[in-house]
Every structure is written in structure tokens, then in C-alpha cells.
Coordinates of C-alpha atoms in Angstrom, one line a residue:
M1 CA 20.2 -13.1 -27.9
S2 CA 18.6 -13.7 -24.5
G3 CA 15.6 -16.0 -24.3
P4 CA 12.1 -15.2 -23.2
D5 CA 11.6 -13.9 -19.7
P6 CA 10.9 -16.9 -17.5
V7 CA 9.0 -14.7 -15.0
R8 CA 5.4 -13.8 -15.5
I9 CA 3.4 -11.1 -13.7
V10 CA -0.2 -12.0 -13.3
E11 CA -3.2 -10.7 -11.4
L12 CA -4.9 -13.3 -9.3
S13 CA -8.7 -13.4 -9.1
D14 CA -9.6 -16.8 -7.6
E15 CA -9.2 -17.2 -3.9
Q16 CA -9.4 -21.0 -4.2
S17 CA -6.5 -21.4 -6.6
P18 CA -3.2 -22.8 -5.4
T19 CA -1.4 -19.8 -6.9
T20 CA -3.5 -17.4 -4.8
E21 CA -2.9 -19.5 -1.7
G22 CA 0.9 -19.4 -2.4
A23 CA 0.8 -15.6 -2.8
L24 CA -1.1 -15.2 0.4
R25 CA 1.2 -17.5 2.3
L26 CA 4.2 -15.6 1.1
I27 CA 2.7 -12.4 2.5
E28 CA 1.9 -14.1 5.7
T29 CA 5.4 -15.4 6.3
T30 CA 7.0 -12.1 5.2
F31 CA 5.1 -9.7 7.5
E32 CA 4.8 -10.2 11.3
R33 CA 1.3 -10.2 12.6
P34 CA 1.2 -6.6 14.0
D35 CA 2.3 -5.4 10.5
R36 CA -0.5 -7.0 8.5
Q37 CA -4.1 -8.0 8.4
P38 CA -5.3 -11.5 9.0
I39 CA -4.7 -13.5 5.8
D40 CA -8.4 -14.5 5.8
E41 CA -9.3 -10.8 5.2
L42 CA -7.1 -10.7 2.1
R43 CA -8.5 -14.0 0.9
S44 CA -12.0 -12.5 1.3
E45 CA -11.0 -9.4 -0.7
V46 CA -10.2 -11.7 -3.6
S47 CA -13.4 -13.6 -3.2
E48 CA -15.6 -10.5 -3.0
R49 CA -14.1 -9.2 -6.2
R50 CA -14.5 -12.5 -8.0
Q51 CA -18.2 -12.6 -7.0
R52 CA -18.7 -9.0 -7.9
L53 CA -20.0 -8.2 -4.5
T54 CA -18.4 -4.7 -4.4
T55 CA -19.4 -1.8 -6.6
A56 CA -15.8 -1.3 -7.7
E57 CA -13.1 -3.8 -8.4
A58 CA -10.6 -1.9 -6.4
F59 CA -8.6 -4.6 -4.7
H60 CA -5.7 -6.2 -6.6
L61 CA -3.4 -9.1 -5.9
F62 CA -0.5 -9.6 -8.3
A63 CA 2.1 -12.4 -8.3
A64 CA 5.4 -13.0 -10.1
L65 CA 5.5 -16.7 -11.2
D66 CA 8.2 -18.9 -12.7
D67 CA 7.5 -21.3 -15.6
A68 CA 6.2 -23.9 -13.1
D69 CA 3.8 -21.4 -11.6
N70 CA 5.7 -21.1 -8.3
V71 CA 5.1 -17.8 -6.6
L72 CA 8.3 -15.8 -6.5
A73 CA 6.8 -12.5 -5.2
A74 CA 3.4 -11.0 -4.4
A75 CA 1.9 -7.6 -4.1
T76 CA -1.5 -6.3 -3.0
G77 CA -3.1 -2.9 -3.2
I78 CA -6.4 -1.1 -3.3
Y79 CA -7.6 1.9 -5.2
L80 CA -9.2 4.4 -2.9
D81 CA -11.7 6.2 -5.3
G82 CA -12.8 8.7 -2.7
V83 CA -9.4 10.3 -2.6
N84 CA -8.2 9.1 -6.1
A85 CA -5.1 7.3 -4.7
G86 CA -3.7 3.8 -4.9
F87 CA -2.6 2.3 -1.6
V88 CA 0.1 -0.4 -1.7
T89 CA -0.6 -2.7 1.2
Y90 CA 1.9 -5.5 0.9
L91 CA 4.9 -6.3 -1.2
A92 CA 6.6 -9.6 -0.5
V93 CA 9.5 -11.3 -2.4
R94 CA 10.8 -14.8 -1.7
E95 CA 14.1 -14.6 0.1
D96 CA 16.1 -16.3 -2.6
M97 CA 14.7 -14.0 -5.3
R98 CA 15.5 -10.7 -3.6
R99 CA 17.8 -8.2 -5.4
H100 CA 16.5 -9.3 -8.8
G101 CA 14.1 -6.4 -9.3
M102 CA 11.1 -8.6 -8.7
G103 CA 9.5 -6.3 -6.2
R104 CA 10.0 -3.3 -8.5
R105 CA 8.3 -5.0 -11.4
L106 CA 5.3 -6.0 -9.3
R107 CA 5.0 -2.5 -7.9
V108 CA 5.1 -1.0 -11.5
R109 CA 2.2 -3.3 -12.6
L110 CA 0.2 -2.5 -9.5
V111 CA 0.6 1.3 -10.1
E112 CA -0.4 0.8 -13.7
R113 CA -3.6 -0.9 -12.5
F114 CA -4.3 1.9 -10.1
R115 CA -4.0 4.4 -13.0
T116 CA -6.6 2.4 -14.9
D117 CA -8.9 2.4 -11.9
A118 CA -8.6 6.2 -11.7
R119 CA -9.6 6.6 -15.3
V120 CA -12.5 4.2 -14.9
A121 CA -13.6 6.3 -11.9
G122 CA -13.7 9.4 -14.1
F123 CA -10.4 11.0 -13.2
D124 CA -7.8 12.1 -15.8
D125 CA -5.2 10.1 -13.9
L126 CA -4.2 8.9 -10.5
A127 CA -3.3 11.6 -7.9
W128 CA -0.8 9.6 -5.8
V129 CA 0.4 6.2 -4.9
L130 CA 0.3 5.8 -1.1
G131 CA 2.2 3.3 1.0
E132 CA 3.8 2.8 4.4
V133 CA 7.2 1.5 5.4
R134 CA 9.3 1.5 8.5
L135 CA 11.0 4.8 9.1
S136 CA 14.4 3.0 9.3
S137 CA 14.1 1.3 5.9
P138 CA 16.8 2.2 3.3
W139 CA 14.1 1.5 0.6
L140 CA 12.2 4.6 1.8
K141 CA 15.2 6.8 1.2
R142 CA 15.5 5.3 -2.3
L143 CA 11.9 6.0 -3.0
V144 CA 12.3 9.6 -2.0
R145 CA 15.4 10.0 -4.1
R146 CA 14.3 8.1 -7.2
R147 CA 10.5 8.7 -7.3
G148 CA 10.1 11.9 -5.4
A149 CA 8.0 10.3 -2.7
V150 CA 6.9 12.5 0.2
P151 CA 6.8 10.9 3.6
F152 CA 4.1 12.7 5.6
D153 CA 5.1 14.9 8.4
I154 CA 2.8 13.2 11.0
T155 CA 3.2 10.6 13.7
Y156 CA 1.7 7.7 11.7
Y157 CA 0.1 4.9 13.6
H158 CA -0.3 1.7 11.5
P159 CA -3.5 0.0 12.6
G160 CA -1.5 -2.7 14.4
V161 CA 0.1 -0.1 16.7
R162 CA -1.7 1.9 19.4
P163 CA -0.5 4.5 21.9
P164 CA 1.5 4.4 24.1
A165 CA 3.5 2.1 21.8
R166 CA 6.0 4.0 19.7
P167 CA 5.0 4.1 16.0
L168 CA 7.7 2.7 13.6
H169 CA 6.2 3.4 10.2
A170 CA 6.1 6.4 7.9
L171 CA 3.2 7.0 5.5
Y172 CA 4.3 8.3 2.1
R173 CA 2.7 9.6 -1.1
Q174 CA 4.4 9.2 -4.5
P175 CA 3.0 11.9 -6.8
V176 CA 1.5 10.9 -10.1
I177 CA -0.4 14.0 -11.3
D178 CA -0.6 15.8 -7.9
D179 CA 2.9 17.0 -7.0
R180 CA 2.1 19.3 -4.1
T181 CA 4.6 18.9 -1.3
V182 CA 2.1 20.3 1.3
L183 CA -1.4 19.0 1.6
P184 CA -4.3 20.7 3.5
V185 CA -5.2 19.0 6.8
H186 CA -8.8 18.2 5.7
L187 CA -7.4 16.1 2.8
V188 CA -4.9 14.3 5.0
R189 CA -7.8 13.4 7.3
R190 CA -9.7 11.8 4.4
L191 CA -6.6 9.9 3.2
L192 CA -6.0 8.5 6.7
Y193 CA -9.6 7.5 7.0
A194 CA -9.7 5.8 3.6
I195 CA -6.5 3.9 4.5
Y196 CA -7.9 2.6 7.8
R197 CA -11.5 2.1 6.7
R198 CA -11.0 0.6 3.2
G199 CA -7.3 -0.3 3.0
Y200 CA -7.2 -2.1 6.3
R201 CA -10.9 -2.8 6.9
V202 CA -10.8 -1.2 10.4
R203 CA -14.6 -1.1 11.0
Y204 CA -14.6 2.0 13.2
P205 CA -11.5 4.1 12.7
L206 CA -12.7 6.8 15.1
L207 CA -12.6 4.3 17.9
H208 CA -9.0 3.3 17.2
T209 CA -6.7 5.0 19.7
G210 CA -3.9 5.3 17.1
F211 CA -6.3 7.0 14.6
Q212 CA -7.5 9.3 17.4
A213 CA -4.0 10.3 18.1
M214 CA -3.4 11.2 14.5
M215 CA -6.6 13.2 14.4
E216 CA -5.6 15.1 17.5
E217 CA -2.2 15.9 16.0
L218 CA -3.9 17.2 12.8
D219 CA -6.1 19.6 15.0
T220 CA -2.9 21.6 15.7
R221 CA -1.8 21.8 12.0
S222 CA -2.8 23.8 9.0
G223 CA -0.9 21.8 6.3
I224 CA 1.1 18.6 6.2
G225 CA 4.4 18.6 4.3
I226 CA 7.4 16.3 4.2
H227 CA 8.8 14.5 7.2
P228 CA 11.8 16.5 8.4
R229 CA 14.0 13.4 8.4
F230 CA 13.6 13.3 4.6
A231 CA 13.4 16.9 3.6
G232 CA 17.1 17.1 2.6
L233 CA 16.7 14.1 0.3
L234 CA 13.8 15.7 -1.6
A235 CA 15.7 19.0 -1.9
E236 CA 18.5 17.1 -3.8
L237 CA 16.1 16.3 -6.7

């Protein structure tokens, strides 16, 4: 018989704890600066939740710990109640712990928490899990094949990227109870605004040139389906 699982998945709620600091440092060293927020902003999210300064406890920081409380992996995300979606912001796994399913386990726990948030907000369940990943990432293909994720057919500008720089990321939605493959433009606008304004704390999204470019692109569209690069993968399901 195998022994007890030495890895614990916990939600962190004290920005002053060494465990929280370890989780934030792992995120900081995993993601380059253009691809992430300042770590102080994430620390503030934890602090605001602990002090109950926000009306909804929407931000979550999870960590995978060994039996000595060393941080093996960390994940953050936020429930966007205005669009009933959970947005996975960062998922970082210590280099020597990769390929052990750590990231998958953390993501599962984060999605479970989003679904609880949705029910507390008065919905039957979560509509989607949202996230972003580099277009070239093999993980995105696996997410499409295994989870039915739908990369949006838009030129997606991460807040750290502005025209004329070439965007490298895809925004995707993983259906939970809303499995539409095409979404109306007005809803996509709201999703993008929620991601910028609440997910990334961009104070004025309408002044961000990358956000402006996405809004201008949406002006020419009636609905947003799957990115053509991934349409064949979804058709295989």
C-alpha cells in the first residue's frame, strides 16, 4: 500500500506568512516582468482579502507544499462575478517538480473554488474558466484536446504588450456550463474589460493601446469563435 500523499494543497490568506512569500517569489521567478503584474499587487490582493476590504472574496492564492511547508507550486486566480467566469492568472511549478502533475492539481483546486464563488454569487454554476497562454505553448493544444478549451479568435493583447509590438498570447475559455463555441461581441467586450480591470488591475483599460486595438477589432465582428489555428483540434473531440 502506498503511504499518505506528502503534498498538501492549501489556500493562502496571510500576506505576511513565509509560505505566502515563497509562493509569490516562485511566481515572480517563473514569469518575466512583461508577462506578470508587480508582485506587490498580488501581495496586496491577499492582504485586502484578509482584511475583508473587498465586497467579495474573489482573489485566490493556492500553493502545493511538501511536509516541511516548502512551496512546490503556486497558482492565483480571480472570480469575475460580473461575467460569472474564473480567470486563472498565474500557475508556477518549481523546476524540479515539473511533470509530476502538480500544476494540474493546483488548477483543479482553483477551478473548484471558482465554482463555489459562482454559487455564492447566485449562479447555478460557473460559466467558464478563462486563461491566457502563449500561442506557441504545447499546453494550450492539450487544453483544447482534453478539456474542450476554446482559444478566442481575436488578436489578444496581454496588458504587458502594446501595439506595435506583436502579441504572443492567446486568451481561452474552458466551458463549465456554457459550451457555446461562438460568443456575441458585447459579451467578449465585457470579458476583456473584466480581465483588464479586475484581473490585472489596469486602472483605465480604455486608455491602454492594446485594449483599444482589441475594441477596434471587435467593432468589425458580430461573433467571436475559436482561433483558426486550433479549430481542427476542437473538431476532433
